Structures are given as structure tokens and as C-alpha cells.
């Protein structure tokens, strides 16, 4: 069982930056694709970025491409989401999820989920 823990959320002003981290509490993420998702009340969870294992190919939602970057740490124990030029509409609970081994932005394809971290973009 892969246990995922997100961290790095918080309150930031529009135009600011945050870096979210997703760590596997008891496992390496080397063989897993990892995706980042977000959800606001009353809306479906949406995939925003994902990275495959192996070739580390990446996928991004159009609304975040060029502003957000997904990456792995060299030890393959963490996956990061660097978020720049944040907008109020980026406000959501952000989740990371894992599946072996090919990345996708489809939430239903993921097997393991973290508990989420709140990101609020407001002045």
C-alpha cells in the first residue's frame, strides 16, 4: 500500500509562487507515475499535471501549462509541483496520486491518493 502525503500548501497573493511536495511515507515512487489534481467544492476533481516513471514524460492541463512544473527528486521519493504566477482561480485543495507506471490526467486511473493540501490565492 502506497501512502502519499502532500505538503507545501498555504495562502499566497496573486502572482506569487508555491511548491507542493508529494512524498511516499513507506515506499519509493520510482516505479509509479504521479499526478497532481485539484478540487473545489461542487466541482469535479481535475488533473493538472502528471509525470511518468521511466522516461519521466509530463502532461499538463492547458490552464496551468507554462506556469506549473512537475518534477521528481533524484532519490525518486518525492514529486514536486512548482506553481508560479498563481491566480485566484487556482484556489483549491490539491491532491497527489500514484499509479504504475504511465502518467495520465484522468483521476479514475489512479490507485493511491494523499489527503490533500489547501492552496488559497488571494490578496
Coordinates of N, CA, C and O in Angstrom, one line a residue:
X1 N 0.8 -1.2 0.0 CA 0.0 0.0 0.0 C 0.9 1.2 0.0 O 1.7 1.4 0.9
X2 N 0.7 2.1 -1.0 CA 1.5 3.3 -1.1 C 0.7 4.4 -0.4 O -0.4 4.7 -0.7
X3 N 1.4 5.0 0.6 CA 0.8 6.1 1.4 C 1.4 7.4 1.0 O 2.6 7.6 1.1
X4 N 0.6 8.3 0.5 CA 1.1 9.6 0.0 C 0.8 10.7 0.9 O -0.3 10.8 1.5
X5 N 1.7 11.7 1.1 CA 1.5 12.8 1.9 C 1.9 14.1 1.2 O 3.0 14.2 0.7
X6 N 0.9 15.0 1.1 CA 1.2 16.3 0.4 C 1.6 17.3 1.5 O 1.1 17.3 2.6
X7 N 2.4 18.3 1.0 CA 2.8 19.4 1.9 C 3.1 20.6 1.0 O 3.2 20.5 -0.2
X8 N 3.1 21.8 1.6 CA 3.5 23.0 0.9 C 2.4 23.9 0.6 O 2.6 25.0 0.0
X9 N 1.2 23.6 0.9 CA 0.1 24.5 0.6 C 0.1 25.7 1.5 O 0.8 25.8 2.5
X10 N -0.8 26.6 1.2 CA -0.9 27.8 2.0 C -1.6 28.9 1.3 O -2.2 28.7 0.3
X11 N -1.5 30.1 1.9 CA -2.1 31.3 1.4 C -1.0 32.1 0.6 O 0.1 32.4 1.2
X12 N -1.3 32.6 -0.6 CA -0.3 33.3 -1.4 C -1.1 34.4 -2.2 O -2.2 34.2 -2.5
X13 N -0.4 35.5 -2.4 CA -1.0 36.6 -3.2 C -1.0 36.2 -4.7 O -0.2 35.5 -5.1
X14 N -1.9 36.8 -5.4 CA -1.9 36.6 -6.9 C -0.6 37.0 -7.4 O 0.0 38.0 -7.1
X15 N -0.1 36.2 -8.4 CA 1.2 36.4 -8.9 C 2.4 35.7 -8.2 O 3.5 35.7 -8.7
X16 N 2.1 35.2 -7.0 CA 3.1 34.5 -6.2 C 3.3 33.1 -6.6 O 2.8 32.6 -7.6
X17 N 4.2 32.4 -5.8 CA 4.6 31.1 -6.1 C 4.5 30.2 -4.9 O 4.6 30.7 -3.7
X18 N 4.2 28.9 -5.1 CA 4.3 27.9 -4.1 C 4.9 26.6 -4.7 O 4.7 26.4 -5.9
X19 N 5.5 25.8 -3.8 CA 5.9 24.5 -4.3 C 5.3 23.4 -3.4 O 5.5 23.4 -2.2
X20 N 4.5 22.6 -4.0 CA 3.9 21.5 -3.3 C 4.8 20.2 -3.4 O 5.5 20.0 -4.4
X21 N 4.8 19.4 -2.4 CA 5.6 18.2 -2.4 C 4.6 17.0 -2.1 O 3.7 17.1 -1.3
X22 N 4.9 15.9 -2.8 CA 4.2 14.7 -2.6 C 5.3 13.6 -2.2 O 6.2 13.4 -3.0
X23 N 5.1 13.1 -1.0 CA 6.1 12.1 -0.5 C 5.4 10.7 -0.3 O 4.2 10.7 0.2
X24 N 6.1 9.7 -0.5 CA 5.6 8.3 -0.2 C 6.1 8.0 1.2 O 7.3 7.9 1.4
X25 N 5.2 7.8 2.1 CA 5.6 7.6 3.5 C 6.4 6.3 3.7 O 7.2 6.1 4.6
X26 N 6.1 5.3 2.9 CA 6.6 4.0 3.2 C 7.1 3.3 1.9 O 7.3 2.1 1.9
X27 N 7.4 4.1 0.8 CA 7.7 3.4 -0.4 C 8.4 4.4 -1.3 O 8.4 5.6 -1.1
X28 N 9.2 3.9 -2.3 CA 9.8 4.7 -3.3 C 8.7 4.9 -4.4 O 7.9 4.1 -4.7
X29 N 8.8 6.1 -5.0 CA 7.9 6.4 -6.2 C 8.6 6.1 -7.5 O 8.0 6.5 -8.5
X30 N 9.7 5.4 -7.5 CA 10.4 5.3 -8.7 C 9.6 4.5 -9.8 O 9.8 4.8 -11.0
X31 N 8.8 3.6 -9.4 CA 8.1 2.8 -10.4 C 6.6 3.3 -10.7 O 5.9 2.6 -11.3
X32 N 6.3 4.4 -10.1 CA 5.0 5.0 -10.2 C 4.9 6.3 -11.0 O 5.8 7.1 -10.9
X33 N 3.9 6.4 -11.8 CA 3.5 7.7 -12.3 C 2.8 8.4 -11.2 O 2.1 7.8 -10.4
X34 N 3.0 9.7 -11.1 CA 2.4 10.6 -10.1 C 1.7 11.7 -10.8 O 2.2 12.4 -11.7
X35 N 0.5 12.0 -10.3 CA -0.3 13.1 -10.8 C -0.7 14.0 -9.7 O -0.8 13.6 -8.6
X36 N -0.9 15.3 -10.1 CA -1.4 16.3 -9.2 C -2.8 16.7 -9.7 O -3.0 16.9 -10.9
X37 N -3.7 16.8 -8.8 CA -5.1 17.1 -9.0 C -5.5 18.2 -8.1 O -4.9 18.4 -7.1
X38 N -6.6 18.8 -8.4 CA -7.2 19.8 -7.6 C -8.7 19.8 -7.6 O -9.3 19.3 -8.6
X39 N -9.3 20.2 -6.5 CA -10.8 20.2 -6.4 C -11.3 21.4 -5.6 O -10.7 21.7 -4.6
X40 N -12.3 22.0 -6.1 CA -13.0 23.0 -5.4 C -14.4 22.5 -5.1 O -15.0 21.6 -5.8
X41 N -15.1 23.0 -4.0 CA -16.4 22.4 -3.6 C -17.4 22.6 -4.8 O -17.5 23.6 -5.4
X42 N -18.1 21.5 -5.0 CA -19.1 21.5 -6.0 C -18.7 21.2 -7.4 O -19.5 21.2 -8.4
X43 N -17.3 21.0 -7.6 CA -16.8 20.7 -8.9 C -16.0 19.3 -8.9 O -15.6 18.9 -7.8
X44 N -15.9 18.8 -10.0 CA -15.1 17.5 -10.1 C -13.6 17.8 -9.9 O -13.1 18.8 -10.2
X45 N -13.0 16.7 -9.4 CA -11.5 16.8 -9.3 C -10.9 16.8 -10.7 O -11.3 16.0 -11.5
X46 N -10.0 17.7 -10.9 CA -9.4 17.8 -12.2 C -7.9 17.6 -12.2 O -7.2 18.0 -11.2
X47 N -7.4 16.9 -13.2 CA -6.0 16.6 -13.3 C -5.3 17.8 -13.8 O -5.7 18.4 -14.8
X48 N -4.1 18.2 -13.2 CA -3.4 19.4 -13.7 C -2.0 19.1 -14.2 O -1.5 19.8 -15.0
X49 N -1.4 18.1 -13.6 CA 0.0 17.7 -14.1 C 0.3 16.3 -13.7 O -0.3 15.8 -12.6
X50 N 1.1 15.6 -14.5 CA 1.4 14.2 -14.2 C 2.8 13.9 -14.8 O 3.2 14.5 -15.8
X51 N 3.5 13.0 -14.1 CA 4.8 12.6 -14.6 C 4.9 11.1 -14.6 O 4.5 10.4 -13.6
X52 N 5.4 10.5 -15.7 CA 5.5 9.1 -15.7 C 6.8 8.6 -15.0 O 7.7 9.4 -14.8
X53 N 6.8 7.3 -14.7 CA 8.1 6.7 -14.3 C 8.9 6.5 -15.5 O 8.5 6.6 -16.7
X54 N 10.2 6.0 -15.3 CA 11.0 5.7 -16.5 C 11.4 7.0 -17.3 O 12.3 7.7 -16.8
X55 N 10.8 7.3 -18.4 CA 11.2 8.4 -19.2 C 10.8 9.8 -18.6 O 11.2 10.8 -19.1
X56 N 10.0 9.7 -17.5 CA 9.6 11.0 -16.8 C 8.9 12.0 -17.8 O 9.1 13.2 -17.7
X57 N 8.1 11.4 -18.7 CA 7.3 12.3 -19.6 C 6.3 13.0 -18.8 O 5.8 12.4 -17.8
X58 N 5.9 14.2 -19.2 CA 5.0 15.0 -18.4 C 3.7 15.4 -19.2 O 3.8 15.4 -20.4
X59 N 2.7 15.7 -18.4 CA 1.4 16.1 -19.0 C 0.9 17.3 -18.2 O 1.0 17.2 -17.0
X60 N 0.3 18.2 -18.8 CA -0.2 19.4 -18.1 C -1.6 19.8 -18.7 O -1.9 19.7 -19.9
X61 N -2.4 20.2 -17.8 CA -3.7 20.8 -18.1 C -3.4 22.2 -18.8 O -2.5 22.9 -18.4
X62 N -4.2 22.5 -19.8 CA -3.9 23.7 -20.6 C -3.9 25.0 -19.7 O -3.0 25.9 -19.9
X63 N -4.7 25.0 -18.7 CA -4.8 26.2 -17.9 C -3.6 26.4 -17.0 O -3.4 27.5 -16.4
X64 N -2.7 25.4 -16.8 CA -1.6 25.6 -16.0 C -0.2 25.5 -16.7 O 0.8 25.8 -16.2
X65 N -0.3 25.1 -18.0 CA 0.9 24.9 -18.8 C 1.6 26.2 -18.9 O 1.1 27.2 -19.2
X66 N 2.9 26.1 -18.6 CA 3.8 27.3 -18.7 C 3.9 28.0 -17.3 O 4.8 28.9 -17.1
X67 N 3.0 27.7 -16.4 CA 3.0 28.3 -15.0 C 3.4 27.3 -14.0 O 4.1 27.6 -13.0
X68 N 3.0 26.0 -14.2 CA 3.3 24.9 -13.2 C 4.3 24.0 -13.8 O 4.3 23.7 -15.0
X69 N 5.2 23.4 -13.0 CA 6.1 22.4 -13.4 C 6.1 21.2 -12.4 O 6.3 21.5 -11.2
X70 N 6.0 20.0 -13.0 CA 6.1 18.8 -12.1 C 7.4 18.2 -12.3 O 8.0 18.2 -13.4
X71 N 8.0 17.7 -11.2 CA 9.3 17.1 -11.3 C 9.5 16.1 -10.1 O 8.7 16.1 -9.2
X72 N 10.5 15.3 -10.3 CA 10.9 14.3 -9.2 C 12.2 14.7 -8.6 O 13.1 15.3 -9.2
X73 N 12.4 14.3 -7.3 CA 13.7 14.4 -6.7 C 14.6 13.3 -7.2 O 14.1 12.2 -7.6
X74 N 15.9 13.5 -7.1 CA 16.8 12.4 -7.7 C 16.7 11.1 -7.0 O 16.9 10.0 -7.6
X75 N 16.3 11.0 -5.7 CA 16.1 9.8 -5.0 C 14.8 9.1 -5.3 O 14.5 8.0 -4.9
X76 N 13.9 9.8 -6.1 CA 12.6 9.2 -6.5 C 11.7 9.0 -5.4 O 10.8 8.1 -5.4
X77 N 11.9 9.7 -4.3 CA 11.0 9.6 -3.2 C 9.9 10.7 -3.1 O 9.0 10.6 -2.3
X78 N 10.1 11.7 -3.8 CA 9.2 12.9 -3.8 C 8.9 13.3 -5.2 O 9.7 13.2 -6.1
X79 N 7.7 13.9 -5.4 CA 7.4 14.6 -6.6 C 6.9 16.0 -6.2 O 6.2 16.2 -5.3
X80 N 7.4 17.0 -7.0 CA 7.1 18.4 -6.7 C 6.2 19.0 -7.7 O 6.2 18.5 -8.9
X81 N 5.4 20.0 -7.3 CA 4.7 20.8 -8.2 C 5.0 22.2 -7.9 O 4.6 22.8 -6.9
X82 N 5.8 22.8 -8.8 CA 6.2 24.2 -8.7 C 5.1 25.0 -9.4 O 4.9 24.9 -10.5
X83 N 4.5 25.9 -8.6 CA 3.4 26.7 -9.1 C 3.8 28.2 -9.1 O 4.0 28.8 -8.0
X84 N 3.9 28.8 -10.3 CA 4.2 30.2 -10.4 C 3.1 31.0 -11.0 O 2.1 30.4 -11.6
X85 N 3.2 32.3 -10.9 CA 2.1 33.2 -11.4 C 0.7 32.7 -11.0 O -0.2 32.6 -11.9
X86 N 0.6 32.5 -9.8 CA -0.7 31.9 -9.3 C -1.8 33.0 -9.4 O -1.6 34.2 -9.3
X87 N -3.0 32.4 -9.7 CA -4.2 33.2 -9.9 C -5.3 32.8 -8.9 O -5.2 31.7 -8.4
X88 N -6.2 33.7 -8.6 CA -7.3 33.3 -7.6 C -8.0 32.0 -8.0 O -8.4 31.3 -7.2
X89 N -8.1 31.8 -9.3 CA -8.8 30.6 -9.8 C -8.0 29.3 -9.6 O -8.5 28.2 -9.8
X90 N -6.8 29.4 -9.1 CA -6.0 28.3 -8.7 C -6.3 27.8 -7.3 O -5.8 26.8 -6.9
X91 N -7.1 28.6 -6.6 CA -7.5 28.2 -5.3 C -8.3 26.9 -5.3 O -9.3 26.7 -6.0
X92 N -7.8 25.9 -4.5 CA -8.4 24.6 -4.4 C -7.7 23.7 -3.4 O -6.6 24.2 -2.9
X93 N -8.2 22.6 -3.1 CA -7.4 21.5 -2.4 C -6.7 20.7 -3.5 O -7.3 20.3 -4.4
X94 N -5.4 20.6 -3.3 CA -4.5 19.9 -4.2 C -4.2 18.5 -3.7 O -3.8 18.4 -2.5
X95 N -4.3 17.5 -4.5 CA -4.0 16.1 -4.2 C -2.9 15.6 -5.1 O -2.9 15.9 -6.3
X96 N -2.1 14.7 -4.5 CA -1.3 13.9 -5.4 C -1.8 12.5 -5.4 O -2.4 12.0 -4.4
X97 N -1.5 11.7 -6.5 CA -1.9 10.4 -6.6 C -0.9 9.6 -7.4 O -0.1 10.2 -8.1
X98 N -0.9 8.3 -7.2 CA 0.1 7.4 -7.9 C -0.6 6.2 -8.6 O -1.6 5.7 -8.1
X99 N 0.1 5.8 -9.7 CA -0.3 4.6 -10.4 C 0.9 4.1 -11.2 O 1.7 4.9 -11.6
X100 N 1.0 2.8 -11.4 CA 2.1 2.3 -12.2 C 1.7 2.2 -13.7 O 0.6 1.8 -13.9
X101 N 2.7 2.5 -14.6 CA 3.8 3.5 -14.5 C 3.6 4.7 -15.4 O 4.4 5.6 -15.4
X102 N 2.5 4.7 -16.2 CA 2.3 5.7 -17.2 C 1.4 6.8 -16.7 O 0.3 6.6 -16.2
X103 N 1.8 8.1 -16.9 CA 1.0 9.2 -16.4 C -0.2 9.5 -17.2 O -0.2 9.2 -18.4
X104 N -1.2 10.0 -16.6 CA -2.5 10.4 -17.2 C -3.1 11.5 -16.3 O -2.8 11.6 -15.1
X105 N -3.9 12.3 -16.9 CA -4.6 13.4 -16.1 C -6.0 12.9 -15.7 O -6.8 13.7 -15.1
X106 N -6.3 11.6 -15.9 CA -7.6 11.1 -15.6 C -7.6 10.5 -14.1 O -6.9 9.6 -13.8
X107 N -8.3 11.1 -13.3 CA -8.3 10.8 -11.8 C -8.7 9.3 -11.6 O -8.2 8.7 -10.7
X108 N -9.6 8.8 -12.4 CA -10.1 7.5 -12.1 C -9.1 6.4 -12.4 O -9.3 5.2 -12.0
X109 N -8.0 6.8 -13.0 CA -7.0 5.8 -13.4 C -5.9 5.6 -12.2 O -5.1 4.8 -12.3
X110 N -6.0 6.4 -11.2 CA -5.1 6.4 -10.1 C -5.5 5.5 -8.9 O -6.7 5.5 -8.6
X111 N -4.5 4.8 -8.3 CA -4.8 3.8 -7.3 C -4.6 4.4 -5.9 O -5.3 3.9 -5.0
X112 N -3.7 5.3 -5.7 CA -3.3 5.7 -4.4 C -3.4 7.2 -4.3 O -3.0 7.9 -5.3
X113 N -4.0 7.7 -3.2 CA -4.2 9.2 -3.1 C -3.7 9.7 -1.7 O -3.8 9.0 -0.7
X114 N -3.3 10.9 -1.7 CA -3.0 11.6 -0.5 C -4.2 12.3 0.1 O -5.3 12.2 -0.6
X115 N -4.1 13.0 1.2 CA -5.2 13.6 1.9 C -5.5 15.0 1.4 O -6.6 15.6 1.7
X116 N -4.6 15.6 0.7 CA -4.8 16.9 0.1 C -4.2 18.0 0.9 O -4.0 17.9 2.1
X117 N -3.9 19.1 0.3 CA -3.3 20.3 0.9 C -4.0 21.6 0.3 O -4.2 21.6 -0.9
X118 N -4.4 22.5 1.1 CA -5.2 23.7 0.7 C -4.2 24.7 0.1 O -3.2 25.1 0.7
X119 N -4.6 25.2 -1.1 CA -3.9 26.3 -1.7 C -4.9 27.4 -1.9 O -6.0 27.2 -2.5
X120 N -4.6 28.6 -1.3 CA -5.5 29.7 -1.4 C -4.7 30.9 -2.0 O -3.7 31.3 -1.5
X121 N -5.3 31.4 -3.1 CA -4.6 32.6 -3.8 C -5.5 33.8 -3.7 O -6.6 33.8 -4.2
X122 N -5.1 34.7 -2.9 CA -6.0 35.8 -2.5 C -5.1 37.0 -2.0 O -4.1 36.8 -1.4
X123 N -5.6 38.2 -2.3 CA -4.9 39.4 -1.8 C -5.5 39.9 -0.5 O -5.1 40.8 0.1

